[in-house]
XYZ file of C-alpha atoms in Angstrom:
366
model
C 10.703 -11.762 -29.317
C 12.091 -8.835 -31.075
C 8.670 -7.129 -32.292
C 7.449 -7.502 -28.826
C 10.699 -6.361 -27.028
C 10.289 -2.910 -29.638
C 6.873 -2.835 -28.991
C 7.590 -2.059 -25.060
C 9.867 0.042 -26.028
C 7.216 2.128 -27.326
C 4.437 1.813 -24.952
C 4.127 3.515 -22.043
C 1.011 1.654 -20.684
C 1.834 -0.918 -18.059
C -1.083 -3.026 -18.570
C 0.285 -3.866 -21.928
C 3.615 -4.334 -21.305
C 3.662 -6.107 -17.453
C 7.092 -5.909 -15.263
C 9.065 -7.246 -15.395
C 9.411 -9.061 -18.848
C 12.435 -11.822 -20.047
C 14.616 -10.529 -22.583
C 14.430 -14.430 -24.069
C 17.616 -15.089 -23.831
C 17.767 -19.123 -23.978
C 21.032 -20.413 -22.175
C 22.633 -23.722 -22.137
C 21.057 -25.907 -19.005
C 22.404 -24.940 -15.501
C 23.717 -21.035 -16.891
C 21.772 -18.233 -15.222
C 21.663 -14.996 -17.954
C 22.646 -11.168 -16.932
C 21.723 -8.213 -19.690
C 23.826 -5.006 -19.603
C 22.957 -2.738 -22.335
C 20.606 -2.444 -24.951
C 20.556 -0.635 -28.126
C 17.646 0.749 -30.048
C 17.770 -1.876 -32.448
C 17.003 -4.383 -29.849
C 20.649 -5.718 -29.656
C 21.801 -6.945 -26.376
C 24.961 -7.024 -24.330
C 24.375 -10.285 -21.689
C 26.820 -12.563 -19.705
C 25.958 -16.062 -19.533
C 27.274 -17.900 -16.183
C 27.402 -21.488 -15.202
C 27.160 -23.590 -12.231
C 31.403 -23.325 -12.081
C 30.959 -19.733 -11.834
C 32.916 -19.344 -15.791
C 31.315 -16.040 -17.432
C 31.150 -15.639 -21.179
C 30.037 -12.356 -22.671
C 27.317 -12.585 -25.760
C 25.644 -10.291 -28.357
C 21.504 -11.263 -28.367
C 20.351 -10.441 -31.620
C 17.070 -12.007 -33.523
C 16.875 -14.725 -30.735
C 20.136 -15.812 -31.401
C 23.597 -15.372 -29.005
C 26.731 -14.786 -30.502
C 29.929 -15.359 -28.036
C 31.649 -12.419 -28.017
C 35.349 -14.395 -26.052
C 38.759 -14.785 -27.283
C 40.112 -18.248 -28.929
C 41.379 -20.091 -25.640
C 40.127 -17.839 -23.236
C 38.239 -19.261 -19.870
C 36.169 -15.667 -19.491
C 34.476 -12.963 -21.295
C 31.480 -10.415 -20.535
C 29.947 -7.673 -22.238
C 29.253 -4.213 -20.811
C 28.134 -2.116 -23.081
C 26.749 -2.141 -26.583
C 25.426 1.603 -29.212
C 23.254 1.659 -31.825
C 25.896 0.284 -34.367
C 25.932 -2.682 -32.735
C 29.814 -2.218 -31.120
C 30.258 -4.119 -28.308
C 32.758 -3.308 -25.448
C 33.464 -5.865 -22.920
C 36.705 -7.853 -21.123
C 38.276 -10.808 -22.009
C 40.943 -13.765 -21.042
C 43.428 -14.250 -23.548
C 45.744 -17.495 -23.613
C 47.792 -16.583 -20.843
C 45.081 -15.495 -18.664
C 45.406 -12.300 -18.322
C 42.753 -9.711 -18.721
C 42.092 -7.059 -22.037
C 39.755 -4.528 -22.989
C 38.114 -5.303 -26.510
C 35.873 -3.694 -28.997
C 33.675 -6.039 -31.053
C 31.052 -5.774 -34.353
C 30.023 -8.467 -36.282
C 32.509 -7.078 -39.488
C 35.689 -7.056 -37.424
C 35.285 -9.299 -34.322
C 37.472 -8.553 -31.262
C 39.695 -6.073 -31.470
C 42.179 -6.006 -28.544
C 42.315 -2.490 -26.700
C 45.550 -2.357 -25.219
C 46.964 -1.718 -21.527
C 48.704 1.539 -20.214
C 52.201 -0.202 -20.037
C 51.002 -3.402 -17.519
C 49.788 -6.551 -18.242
C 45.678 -6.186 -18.349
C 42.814 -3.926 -18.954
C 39.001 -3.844 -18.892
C 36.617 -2.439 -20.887
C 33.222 -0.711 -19.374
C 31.719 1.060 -21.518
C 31.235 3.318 -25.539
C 29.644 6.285 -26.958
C 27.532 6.599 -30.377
C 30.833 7.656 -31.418
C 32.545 3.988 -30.557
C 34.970 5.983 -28.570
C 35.614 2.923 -25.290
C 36.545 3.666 -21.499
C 37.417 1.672 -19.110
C 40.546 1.188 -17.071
C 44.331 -0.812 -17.078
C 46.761 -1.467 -15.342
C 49.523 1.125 -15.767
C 53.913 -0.241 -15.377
C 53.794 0.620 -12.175
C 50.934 -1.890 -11.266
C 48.020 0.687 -10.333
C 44.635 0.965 -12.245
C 44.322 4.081 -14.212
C 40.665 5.276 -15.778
C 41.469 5.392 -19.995
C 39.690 6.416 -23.146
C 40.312 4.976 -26.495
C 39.195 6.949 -29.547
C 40.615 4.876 -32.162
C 44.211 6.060 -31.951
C 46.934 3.789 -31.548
C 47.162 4.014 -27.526
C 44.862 4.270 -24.559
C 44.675 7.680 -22.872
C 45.275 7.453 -19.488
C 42.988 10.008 -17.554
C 45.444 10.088 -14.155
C 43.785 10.525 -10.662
C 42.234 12.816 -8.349
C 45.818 12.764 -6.250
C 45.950 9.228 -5.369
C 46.979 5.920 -7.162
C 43.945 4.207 -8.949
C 40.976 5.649 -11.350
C 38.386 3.662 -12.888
C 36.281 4.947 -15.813
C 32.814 3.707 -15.740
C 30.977 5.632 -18.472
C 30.867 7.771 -21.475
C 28.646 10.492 -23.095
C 28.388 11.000 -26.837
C 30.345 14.608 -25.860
C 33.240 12.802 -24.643
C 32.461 13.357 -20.940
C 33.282 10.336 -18.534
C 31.958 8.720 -15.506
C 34.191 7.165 -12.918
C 36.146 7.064 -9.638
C 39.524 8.044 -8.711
C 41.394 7.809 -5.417
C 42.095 11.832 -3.282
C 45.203 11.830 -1.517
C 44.693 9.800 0.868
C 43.699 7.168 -0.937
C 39.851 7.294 -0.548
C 37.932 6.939 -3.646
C 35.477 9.781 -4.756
C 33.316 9.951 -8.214
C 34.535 12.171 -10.721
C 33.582 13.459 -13.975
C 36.411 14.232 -16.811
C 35.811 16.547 -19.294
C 38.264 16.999 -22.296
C 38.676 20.749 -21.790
C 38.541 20.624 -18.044
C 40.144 17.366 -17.120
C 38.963 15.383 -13.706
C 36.583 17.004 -11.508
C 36.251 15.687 -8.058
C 32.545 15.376 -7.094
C 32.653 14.990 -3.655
C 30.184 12.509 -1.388
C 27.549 12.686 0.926
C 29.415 13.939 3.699
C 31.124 10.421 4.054
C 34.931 9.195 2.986
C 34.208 7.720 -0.515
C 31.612 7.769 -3.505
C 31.577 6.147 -7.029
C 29.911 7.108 -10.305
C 28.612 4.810 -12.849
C 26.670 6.898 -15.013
C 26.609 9.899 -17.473
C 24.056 10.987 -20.207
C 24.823 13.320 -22.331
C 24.027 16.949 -20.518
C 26.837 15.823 -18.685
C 24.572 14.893 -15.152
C 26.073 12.076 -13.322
C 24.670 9.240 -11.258
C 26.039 6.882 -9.116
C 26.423 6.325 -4.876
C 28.105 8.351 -1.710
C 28.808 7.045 1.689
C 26.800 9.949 3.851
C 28.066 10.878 7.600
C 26.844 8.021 8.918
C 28.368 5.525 6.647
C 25.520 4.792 4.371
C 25.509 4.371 0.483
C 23.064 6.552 -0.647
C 22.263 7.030 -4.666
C 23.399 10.307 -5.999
C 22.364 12.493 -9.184
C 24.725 14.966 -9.848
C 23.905 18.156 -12.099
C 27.264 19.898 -12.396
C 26.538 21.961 -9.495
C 25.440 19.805 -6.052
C 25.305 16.442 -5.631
C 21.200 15.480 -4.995
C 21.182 13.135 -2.463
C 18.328 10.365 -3.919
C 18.453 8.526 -1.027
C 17.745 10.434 1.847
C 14.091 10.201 -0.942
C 14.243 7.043 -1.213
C 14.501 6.301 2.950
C 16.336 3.205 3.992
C 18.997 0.492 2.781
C 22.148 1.643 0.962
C 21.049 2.524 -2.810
C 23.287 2.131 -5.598
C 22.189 4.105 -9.073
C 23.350 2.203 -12.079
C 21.876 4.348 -14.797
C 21.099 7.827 -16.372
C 19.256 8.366 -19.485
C 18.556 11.641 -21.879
C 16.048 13.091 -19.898
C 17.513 12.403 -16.754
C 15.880 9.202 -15.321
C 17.792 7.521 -13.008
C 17.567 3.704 -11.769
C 19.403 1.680 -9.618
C 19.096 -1.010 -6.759
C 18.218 -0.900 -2.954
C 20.362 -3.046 -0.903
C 18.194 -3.544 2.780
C 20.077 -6.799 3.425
C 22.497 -9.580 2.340
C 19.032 -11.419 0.896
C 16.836 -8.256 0.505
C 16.832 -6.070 -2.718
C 14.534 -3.701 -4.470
C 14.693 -1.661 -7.389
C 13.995 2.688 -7.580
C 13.214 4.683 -10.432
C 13.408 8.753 -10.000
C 11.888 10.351 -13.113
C 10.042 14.007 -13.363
C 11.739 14.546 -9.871
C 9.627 11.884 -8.740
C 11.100 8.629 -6.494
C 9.473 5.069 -7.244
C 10.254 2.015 -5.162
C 9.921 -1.393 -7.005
C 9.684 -4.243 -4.661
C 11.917 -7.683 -4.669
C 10.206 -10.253 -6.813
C 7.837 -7.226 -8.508
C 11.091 -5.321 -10.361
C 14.391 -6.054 -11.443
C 16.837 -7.743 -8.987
C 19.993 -6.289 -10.529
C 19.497 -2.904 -12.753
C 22.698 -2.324 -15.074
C 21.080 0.463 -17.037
C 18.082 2.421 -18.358
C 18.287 3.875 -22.511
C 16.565 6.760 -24.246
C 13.726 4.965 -24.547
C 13.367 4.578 -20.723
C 14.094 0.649 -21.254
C 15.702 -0.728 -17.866
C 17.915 -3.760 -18.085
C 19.620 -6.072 -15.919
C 17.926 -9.418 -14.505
C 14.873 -10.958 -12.357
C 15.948 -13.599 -9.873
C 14.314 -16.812 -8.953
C 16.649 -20.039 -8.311
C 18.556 -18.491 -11.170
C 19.214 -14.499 -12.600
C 17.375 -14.126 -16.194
C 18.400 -11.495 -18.015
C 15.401 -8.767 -18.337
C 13.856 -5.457 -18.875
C 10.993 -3.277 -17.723
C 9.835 0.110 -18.624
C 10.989 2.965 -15.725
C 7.358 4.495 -16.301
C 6.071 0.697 -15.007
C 4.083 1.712 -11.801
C 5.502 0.000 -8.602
C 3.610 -3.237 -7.462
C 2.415 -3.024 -3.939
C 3.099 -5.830 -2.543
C 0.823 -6.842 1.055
C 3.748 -8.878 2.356
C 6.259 -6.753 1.753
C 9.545 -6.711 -0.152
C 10.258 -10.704 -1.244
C 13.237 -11.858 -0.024
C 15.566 -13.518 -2.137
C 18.613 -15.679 -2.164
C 21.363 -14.971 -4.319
C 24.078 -17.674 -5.687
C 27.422 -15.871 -4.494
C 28.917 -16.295 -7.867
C 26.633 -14.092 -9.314
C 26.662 -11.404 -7.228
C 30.252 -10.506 -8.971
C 27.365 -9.318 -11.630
C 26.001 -6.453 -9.857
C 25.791 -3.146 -11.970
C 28.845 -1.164 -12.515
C 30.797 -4.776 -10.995
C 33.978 -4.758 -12.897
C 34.892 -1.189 -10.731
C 32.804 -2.605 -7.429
C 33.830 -5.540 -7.402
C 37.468 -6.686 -8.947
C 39.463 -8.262 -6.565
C 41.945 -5.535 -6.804
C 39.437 -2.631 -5.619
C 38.412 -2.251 -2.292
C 35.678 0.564 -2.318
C 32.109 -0.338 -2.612
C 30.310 -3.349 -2.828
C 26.652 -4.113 -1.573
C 26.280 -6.658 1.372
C 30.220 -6.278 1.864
C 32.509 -4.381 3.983
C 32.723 -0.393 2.738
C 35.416 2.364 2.407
């Protein structure tokens, strides 16, 4: 599986590599598989989920899954995962509550900490190994945080309001995330060490999120526009590109940025309608349902999407973002989705924990 996984990753011709393609993850009867990452090595972060709905977060390496959970912990996933094979993910310990860890195959787990509450998640790491994510601070509100190694979490603060949530990290140290204004409506933002938080504004609606960053510092993610729509978003640094008003109906959600500035992401047209877009070369591609990825976490430098197909079940998969769109004669497929799983949407630890209420596709926005 490996030497033909690596081989994709270098061809560019979609008649020899067909999308999409399994990742070959092999689960346990009855569990459905998600990928979230993937490094260059071929390593990938996955969540396996049973019928019960109980996630567990594994490392795919050489056909084989390592589980990545705590000793007496009920859940685990894995977000993220660089090219030394560090893993960052969230997990139950035996009280139930929720932390942040940091895991390679020397070490194991290593526990990230809170910001003075009880529980923390971890989202995503740099080259570097340097972890974001966010925790719950002792006054009970999320805050966005970056470990580096030190002893404690930074806490990034807010845009004026009470929560933050840090999605995603550049090998410069630049993060990816959302933070609540003033009034308490959540906008993307982009921290920089030497400039702090920068609000990036939306659409010309009440709220945006942002779930990506490479490293030139251009940001992707979604905006509510004027007339309530999520639309996907590529910002540069200096206006937010609206991707789409290209991309021309349903609310769009980009999940991923690479090096040279490919975005992907999903198309939400109804609660049992989804499609997939690529925008490379300043060019949009629509992927229909059933001919593309159902959920896209991510795309690497080698233009490798990952995330999962859906039929009866989600299998965790990939396809290159140069694959040329399918046309479909009846349209886009329609497909059913197990509710459980839909908590594994990209970007769904900031979409969709219970304790956020900003945006989520096929639920109620803003």
């Amino acid at each position: 599986m490996r030497s033909c996984l690596l081989a994709c990753l270098l061809l560019s011709s979609t008649a020899a590599c067909a999308a999409p393609r399994s990742l070959g993850i092999v689960a346990p009867a009855g569990e459905s598989t998600i990928a979230y990452d993937i490094n260059a090595s071929g390593q990938v972060a996955a969540v396996l989920e049973n019928e019960d709905g109980r996630q567990r977060g594994v490392l795919f390496e050489n056909g084989k899954l390592i589980e990545l959970g705590l000793p007496d912990g009920s859940f685990s996933d894995a977000r993220g995962i660089n090219d030394k094979g560090e893993i960052i993910g969230t997990a139950t310990n035996t009280d139930g509550r929720l932390s942040a860890f940091v895991y390679d195959r020397v070490r194991g787990p290593r526990l990230l900490g809170t910001l003075g509450g009880p529980s923390s998640q971890g989202m995503a790491l740099n080259q570097r190994g340097d972890a974001v994510g966010f925790a719950d601070t002792a006054s009970g509100e999320w805050h966005a945080f970056v470990y580096n190694g030190t002893a404690q979490l930074k806490d990034l603060g807010t845009l004026g309001g009470k929560v933050s949530y840090a999605n995603a990290i550049n090998n410069g140290g630049q993060i990816a995330g959302t933070a609540s204004i003033s009034n308490e409506n959540r906008h993307a933002f982009r921290y920089d060490p030497s400039q702090g938080m920068i609000d990036l504004g939306t659409l010309g609606g009440v709220a945006s999120s942002a779930m990506a960053i490479n490293d030139a510092g251009v940001v992707a993610g979604a905006a509510q526009t004027k007339e309530g729509r999520w639309h996907a978003f590529v910002h540069d640094g200096q206006r937010m590109v609206d991707l789409g008003a290209l991309i021309g109906r349903g609310n769009s959600f980009a999940t991923g940025i690479n090096r040279a500035g490919h975005v992907v992401g999903t198309i939400q047209l109804g609660d049992d309608e989804r499609m997939s877009f690529v925008w490379r070369d300043n060019k949009m591609s629509v992927h229909r349902g059933g001919h593309s990825l159902y959920v896209v976490n991510t795309v690497n430098n080698a233009d490798l999407m990952v995330g999962a197909t859906y039929f009866h079940k989600m299998t965790a998969a990939t396809m290159l973002s140069s694959d040329a769109p399918v046309q479909a004669k009846q349209g886009a497929v329609k497909l059913i989705y197990l509710p459980a799983l839909v908590l594994l949407l990209a970007g769904a630890a900031v979409v969709y924990t219970k304790r956020y209420r900003g945006m989520s596709f096929g639920r109620r926005l803003g």
